[in-house]
Short mmCIF file of C-alpha atoms in Angstrom, two decimals:
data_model
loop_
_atom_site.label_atom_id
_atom_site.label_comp_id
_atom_site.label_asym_id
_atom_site.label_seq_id
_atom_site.Cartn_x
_atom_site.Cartn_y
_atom_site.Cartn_z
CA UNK U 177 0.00 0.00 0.00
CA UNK U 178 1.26 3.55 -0.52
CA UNK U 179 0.86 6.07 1.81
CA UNK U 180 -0.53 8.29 -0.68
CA UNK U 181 -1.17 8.85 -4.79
CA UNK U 182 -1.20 12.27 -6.19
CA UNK U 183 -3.86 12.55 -8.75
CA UNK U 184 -3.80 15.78 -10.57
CA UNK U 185 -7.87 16.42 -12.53
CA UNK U 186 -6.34 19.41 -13.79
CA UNK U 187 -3.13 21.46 -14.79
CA UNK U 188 -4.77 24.79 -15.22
CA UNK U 189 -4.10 27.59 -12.61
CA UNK U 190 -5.93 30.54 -11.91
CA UNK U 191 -2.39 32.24 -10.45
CA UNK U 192 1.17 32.59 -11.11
CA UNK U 193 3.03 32.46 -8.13
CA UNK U 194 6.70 32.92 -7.66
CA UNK U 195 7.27 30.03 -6.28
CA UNK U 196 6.10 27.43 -8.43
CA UNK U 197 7.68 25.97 -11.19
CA UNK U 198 4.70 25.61 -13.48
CA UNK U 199 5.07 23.88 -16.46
CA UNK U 200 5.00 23.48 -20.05
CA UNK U 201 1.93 21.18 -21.16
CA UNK U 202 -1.61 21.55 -23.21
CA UNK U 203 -4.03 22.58 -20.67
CA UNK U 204 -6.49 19.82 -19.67
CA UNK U 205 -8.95 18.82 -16.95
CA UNK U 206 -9.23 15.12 -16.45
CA UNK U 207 -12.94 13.85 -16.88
CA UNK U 208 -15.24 12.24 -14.81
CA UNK U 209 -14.77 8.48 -16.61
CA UNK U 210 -11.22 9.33 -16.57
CA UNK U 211 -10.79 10.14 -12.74
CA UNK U 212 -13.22 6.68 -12.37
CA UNK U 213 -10.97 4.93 -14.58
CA UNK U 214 -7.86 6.23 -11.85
CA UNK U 215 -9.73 4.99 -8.71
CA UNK U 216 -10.69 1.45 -10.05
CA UNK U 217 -6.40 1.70 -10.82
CA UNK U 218 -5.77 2.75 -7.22
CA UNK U 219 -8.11 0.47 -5.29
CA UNK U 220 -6.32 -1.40 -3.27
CA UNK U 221 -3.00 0.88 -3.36
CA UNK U 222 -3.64 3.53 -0.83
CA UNK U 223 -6.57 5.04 0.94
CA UNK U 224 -5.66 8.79 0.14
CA UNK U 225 -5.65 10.98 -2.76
CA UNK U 226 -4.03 13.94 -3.19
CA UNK U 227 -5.88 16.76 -6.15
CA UNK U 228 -2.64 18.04 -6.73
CA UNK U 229 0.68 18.32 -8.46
CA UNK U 230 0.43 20.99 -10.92
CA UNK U 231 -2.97 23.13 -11.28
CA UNK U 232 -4.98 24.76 -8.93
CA UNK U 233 -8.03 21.47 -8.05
CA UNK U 234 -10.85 24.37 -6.79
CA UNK U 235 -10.87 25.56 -11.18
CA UNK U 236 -12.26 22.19 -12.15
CA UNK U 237 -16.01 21.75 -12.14
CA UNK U 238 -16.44 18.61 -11.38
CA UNK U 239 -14.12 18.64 -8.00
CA UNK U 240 -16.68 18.27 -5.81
CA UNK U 241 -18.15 15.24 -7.63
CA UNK U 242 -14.99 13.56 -7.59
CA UNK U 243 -14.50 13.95 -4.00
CA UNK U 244 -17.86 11.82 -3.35
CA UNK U 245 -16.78 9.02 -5.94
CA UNK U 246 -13.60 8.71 -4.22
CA UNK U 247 -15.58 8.82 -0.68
CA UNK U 248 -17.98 6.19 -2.22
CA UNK U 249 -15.24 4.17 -2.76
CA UNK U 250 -13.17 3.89 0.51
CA UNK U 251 -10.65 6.76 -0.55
CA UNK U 252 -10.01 9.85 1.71
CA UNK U 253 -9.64 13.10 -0.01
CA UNK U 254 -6.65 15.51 0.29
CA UNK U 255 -6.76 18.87 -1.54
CA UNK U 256 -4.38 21.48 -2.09
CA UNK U 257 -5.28 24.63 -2.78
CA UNK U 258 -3.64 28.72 -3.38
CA UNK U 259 -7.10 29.47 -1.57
CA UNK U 260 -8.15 31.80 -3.73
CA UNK U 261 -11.33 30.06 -4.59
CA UNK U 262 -12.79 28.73 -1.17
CA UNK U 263 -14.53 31.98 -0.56
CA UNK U 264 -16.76 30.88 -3.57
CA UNK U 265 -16.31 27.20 -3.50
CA UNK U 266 -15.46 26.32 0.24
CA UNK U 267 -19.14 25.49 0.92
CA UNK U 268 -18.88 22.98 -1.72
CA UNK U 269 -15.29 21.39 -0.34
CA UNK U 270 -16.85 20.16 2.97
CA UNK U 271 -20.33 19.18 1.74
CA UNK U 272 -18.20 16.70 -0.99
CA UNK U 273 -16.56 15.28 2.31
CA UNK U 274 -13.33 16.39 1.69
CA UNK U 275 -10.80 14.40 4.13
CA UNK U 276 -8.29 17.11 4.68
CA UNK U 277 -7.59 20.65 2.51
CA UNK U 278 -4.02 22.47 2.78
CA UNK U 279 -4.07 25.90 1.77
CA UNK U 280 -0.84 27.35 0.79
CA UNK U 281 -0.90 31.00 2.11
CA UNK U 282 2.52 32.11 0.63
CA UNK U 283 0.61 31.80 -2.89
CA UNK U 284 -1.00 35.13 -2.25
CA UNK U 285 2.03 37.45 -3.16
CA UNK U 286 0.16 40.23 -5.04
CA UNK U 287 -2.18 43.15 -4.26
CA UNK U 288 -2.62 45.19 -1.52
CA UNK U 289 -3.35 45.36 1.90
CA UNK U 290 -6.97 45.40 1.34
CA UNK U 291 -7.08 42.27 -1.02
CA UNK U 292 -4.65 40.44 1.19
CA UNK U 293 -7.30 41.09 3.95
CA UNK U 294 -10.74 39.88 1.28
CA UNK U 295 -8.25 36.87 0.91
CA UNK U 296 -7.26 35.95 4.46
CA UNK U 297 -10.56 36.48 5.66
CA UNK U 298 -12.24 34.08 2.94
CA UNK U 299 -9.64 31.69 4.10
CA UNK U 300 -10.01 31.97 7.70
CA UNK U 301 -13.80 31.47 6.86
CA UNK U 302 -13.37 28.67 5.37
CA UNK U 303 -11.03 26.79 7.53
CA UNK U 304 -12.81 27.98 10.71
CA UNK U 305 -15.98 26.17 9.09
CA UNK U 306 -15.05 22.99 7.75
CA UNK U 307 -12.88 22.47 11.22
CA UNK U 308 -16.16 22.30 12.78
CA UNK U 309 -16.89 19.78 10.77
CA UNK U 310 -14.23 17.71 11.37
CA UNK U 311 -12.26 18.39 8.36
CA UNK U 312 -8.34 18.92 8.84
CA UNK U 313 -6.95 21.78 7.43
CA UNK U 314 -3.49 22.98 7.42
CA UNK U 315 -2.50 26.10 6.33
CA UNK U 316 0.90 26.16 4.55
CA UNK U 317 3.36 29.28 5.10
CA UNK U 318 6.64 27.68 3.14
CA UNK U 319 8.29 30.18 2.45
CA UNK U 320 10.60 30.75 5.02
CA UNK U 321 13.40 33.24 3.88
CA UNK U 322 11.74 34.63 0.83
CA UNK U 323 8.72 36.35 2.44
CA UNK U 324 9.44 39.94 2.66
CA UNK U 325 8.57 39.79 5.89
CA UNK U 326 5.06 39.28 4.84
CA UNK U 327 4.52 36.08 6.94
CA UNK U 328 4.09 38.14 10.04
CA UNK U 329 1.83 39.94 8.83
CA UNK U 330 -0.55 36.60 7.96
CA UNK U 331 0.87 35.25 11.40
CA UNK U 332 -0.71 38.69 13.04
CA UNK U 333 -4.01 38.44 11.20
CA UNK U 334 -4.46 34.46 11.91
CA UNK U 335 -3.73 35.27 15.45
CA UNK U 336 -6.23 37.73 15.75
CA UNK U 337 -8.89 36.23 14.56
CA UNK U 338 -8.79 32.40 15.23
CA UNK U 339 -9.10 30.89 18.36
CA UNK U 340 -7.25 27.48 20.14
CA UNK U 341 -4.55 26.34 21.97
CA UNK U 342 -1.75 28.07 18.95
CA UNK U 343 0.93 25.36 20.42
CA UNK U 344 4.59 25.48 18.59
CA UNK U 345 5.54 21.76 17.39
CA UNK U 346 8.26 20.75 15.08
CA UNK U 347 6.38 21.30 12.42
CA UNK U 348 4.49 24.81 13.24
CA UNK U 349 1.72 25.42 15.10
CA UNK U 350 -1.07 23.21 16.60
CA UNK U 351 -4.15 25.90 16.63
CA UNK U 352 -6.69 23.03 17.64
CA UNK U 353 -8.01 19.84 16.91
CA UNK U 354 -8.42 19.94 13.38
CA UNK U 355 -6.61 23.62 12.54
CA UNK U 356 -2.88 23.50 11.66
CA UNK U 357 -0.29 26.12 10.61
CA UNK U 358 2.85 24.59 9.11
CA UNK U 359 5.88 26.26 8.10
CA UNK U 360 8.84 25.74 6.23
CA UNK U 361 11.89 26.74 3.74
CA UNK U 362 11.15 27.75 -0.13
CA UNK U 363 12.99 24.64 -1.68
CA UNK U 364 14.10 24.22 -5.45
CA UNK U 365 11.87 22.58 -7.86
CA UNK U 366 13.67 19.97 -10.25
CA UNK U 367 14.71 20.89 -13.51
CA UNK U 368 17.00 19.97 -16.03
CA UNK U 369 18.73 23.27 -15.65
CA UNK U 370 18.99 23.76 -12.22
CA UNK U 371 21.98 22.79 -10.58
CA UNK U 372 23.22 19.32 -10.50
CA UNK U 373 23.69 18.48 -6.64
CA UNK U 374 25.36 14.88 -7.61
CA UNK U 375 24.04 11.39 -7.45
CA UNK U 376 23.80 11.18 -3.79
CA UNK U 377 20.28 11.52 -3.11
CA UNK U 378 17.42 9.92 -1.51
CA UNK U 379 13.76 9.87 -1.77
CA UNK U 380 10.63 8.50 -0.93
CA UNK U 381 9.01 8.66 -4.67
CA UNK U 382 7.63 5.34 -5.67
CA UNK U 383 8.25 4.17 -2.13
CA UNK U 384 5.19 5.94 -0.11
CA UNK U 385 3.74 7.59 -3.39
CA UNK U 386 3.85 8.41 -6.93
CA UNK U 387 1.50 11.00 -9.11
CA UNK U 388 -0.61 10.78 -12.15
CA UNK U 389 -1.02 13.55 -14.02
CA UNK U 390 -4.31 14.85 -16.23
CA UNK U 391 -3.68 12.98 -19.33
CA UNK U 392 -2.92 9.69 -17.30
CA UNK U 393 1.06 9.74 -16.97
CA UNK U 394 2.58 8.06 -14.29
CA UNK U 395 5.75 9.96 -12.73
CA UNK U 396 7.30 9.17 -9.54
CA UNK U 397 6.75 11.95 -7.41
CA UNK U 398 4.70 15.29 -7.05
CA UNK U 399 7.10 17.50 -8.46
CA UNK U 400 7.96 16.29 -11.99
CA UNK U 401 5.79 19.52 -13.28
CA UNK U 402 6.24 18.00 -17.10
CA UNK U 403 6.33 14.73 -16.69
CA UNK U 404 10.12 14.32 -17.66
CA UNK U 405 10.05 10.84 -15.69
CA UNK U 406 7.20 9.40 -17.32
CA UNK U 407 7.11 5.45 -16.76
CA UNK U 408 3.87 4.77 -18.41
CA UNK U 409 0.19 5.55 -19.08
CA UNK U 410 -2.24 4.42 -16.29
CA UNK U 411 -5.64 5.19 -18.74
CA UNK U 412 -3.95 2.80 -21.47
CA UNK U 413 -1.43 0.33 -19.24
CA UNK U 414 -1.92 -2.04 -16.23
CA UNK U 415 -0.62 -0.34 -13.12
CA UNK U 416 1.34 -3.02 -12.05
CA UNK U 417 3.46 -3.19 -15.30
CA UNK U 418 4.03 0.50 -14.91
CA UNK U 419 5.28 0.56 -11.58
CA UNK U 420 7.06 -2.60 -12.42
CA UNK U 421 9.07 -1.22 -15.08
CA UNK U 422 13.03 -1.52 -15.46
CA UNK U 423 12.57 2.22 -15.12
CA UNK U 424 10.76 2.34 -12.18
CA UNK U 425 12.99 -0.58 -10.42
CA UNK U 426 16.03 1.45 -10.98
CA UNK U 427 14.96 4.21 -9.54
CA UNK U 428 13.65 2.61 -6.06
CA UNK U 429 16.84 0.46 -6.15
CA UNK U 430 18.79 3.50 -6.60
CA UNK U 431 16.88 5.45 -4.10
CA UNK U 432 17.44 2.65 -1.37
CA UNK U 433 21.02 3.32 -1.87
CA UNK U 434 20.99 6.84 -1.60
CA UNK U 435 22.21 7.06 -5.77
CA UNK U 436 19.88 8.52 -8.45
CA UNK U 437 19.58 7.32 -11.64
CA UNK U 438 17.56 10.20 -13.18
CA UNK U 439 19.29 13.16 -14.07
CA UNK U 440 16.31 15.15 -12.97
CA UNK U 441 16.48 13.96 -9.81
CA UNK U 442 20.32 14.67 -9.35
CA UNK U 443 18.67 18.70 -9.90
CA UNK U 444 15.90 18.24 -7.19
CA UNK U 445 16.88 20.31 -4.38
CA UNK U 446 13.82 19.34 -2.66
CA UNK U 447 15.32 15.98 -2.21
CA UNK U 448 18.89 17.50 -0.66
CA UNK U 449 16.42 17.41 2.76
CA UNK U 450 17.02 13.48 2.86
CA UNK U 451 20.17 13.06 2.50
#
């Protein structure tokens, strides 16, 4: 079983953050046989499903539908989100049944005071609701380093207005129950022109989780943005041959030993962090 299979329905974005590596393919939205077609795959493989590698999840339509197949069907449903949407489509998130939604407040970079306020407080909204319902959400400040000092700002205004315990742990802040704030370092997406760190590199792609992304491509790990490490197609193979592959054994071989095999993944600097 894996821990966890990013799905992404959809590689259109309604922002262009800083941050984010973005990427270079046909815009597409996955459709609703297609996403079926992905579960009856996955049954059996994991229990979660992430909405997300590139894309922002809250543009596609038929989200919310989704979200009750996958219920339906024994899967527990992970979205991330820029946020910029749950103001209009929040209400929809938690009456779907949505498992758990992380919200990544460094995506809001533009505007001014006043729409960083419409945006915090739809946010805020949002989480303060579906938390009541027992939904986890974590909000997402990572960042760390590049912010302008604009995280203390968001820190300020979630502080202000949300109540709970707001309890430091390793990995942020426990607000309460269900209500998370996480924080971390901006990291460096892979790419074949970044800098090549060596072959001495390990990671948990196609160990705890792999992605598929809208038009069915299998890659090993959230942040192949193109699909540069495709190993197969899971709306025309078997999934078992795919993650079977001489490809895909290399790379978990390699991984175990702390060696890549990819040249992309000799220029992930997110994956410097388990060495």
């Amino acid at each position: 079983m894996y821990q966890k299979v990013y799905v992404e329905i959809t590689n259109i974005c309604n922002m262009n953050c800083s941050f984010c590596h973005g990427h270079s393919r046909a815009a597409r939205r996955m459709t609703g046989d297609e996403f079926s077609l992905v579960l009856d795959r996955l049954e059996g493989r994991t229990k979660y499903v992430y909405y997300h590698l590139m894309g922002e999840p809250l543009t596609h339509p038929a989200l919310p539908d989704f979200i009750r197949e996958a219920n339906a069907r024994g899967f527990k449903s992970v979205v991330t989100t820029n946020g910029t949407l749950l103001e209009r489509r929040g209400r929809e998130l938690i009456d779907a049944g949505v498992y758990k939604v992380s919200i990544s407040l460094h995506s809001f970079e533009g505007g001014g005071e006043a729409a960083l306020g419409r945006y915090m407080q739809g946010v805020i909204d949002f989480a303060e609701a579906a938390s009541a319902r027992g939904i986890i959400v974590v909000l997402r400040l990572w960042n760390r380093g590049h912010d302008g000092g604009r995280n203390d700002v968001l820190y300020d205004m979630l502080r202000s207005r949300i109540g709970g315990e707001w309890v430091e742990n390793t990995r942020g802040i426990r607000i309460h129950d269900k209500l998370h704030l996480e924080r971390g370092d901006r990291f460096e997406w892979p790419d074949m022109e970044a800098e090549d760190h060596g072959s001495e590199v390990f990671c948990y792609g196609l160990r705890d989780h792999f992605g598929i992304l809208c038009d069915g491509s299998v890659v090993p790990c959230c942040l192949d943005s193109d699909g540069a490490l495709t190993l197969g197609n899971i709306f025309t193979e078997e999934l078992d041959d795919i993650l079977s592959s001489p490809r895909a054994t290399a790379m978990v071989e390699g991984f175990e030993k702390r060696c890549a095999t990819e040249e992309l993944c000799r220029r992930c600097g997110y994956a410097r962090r388990f060495i």
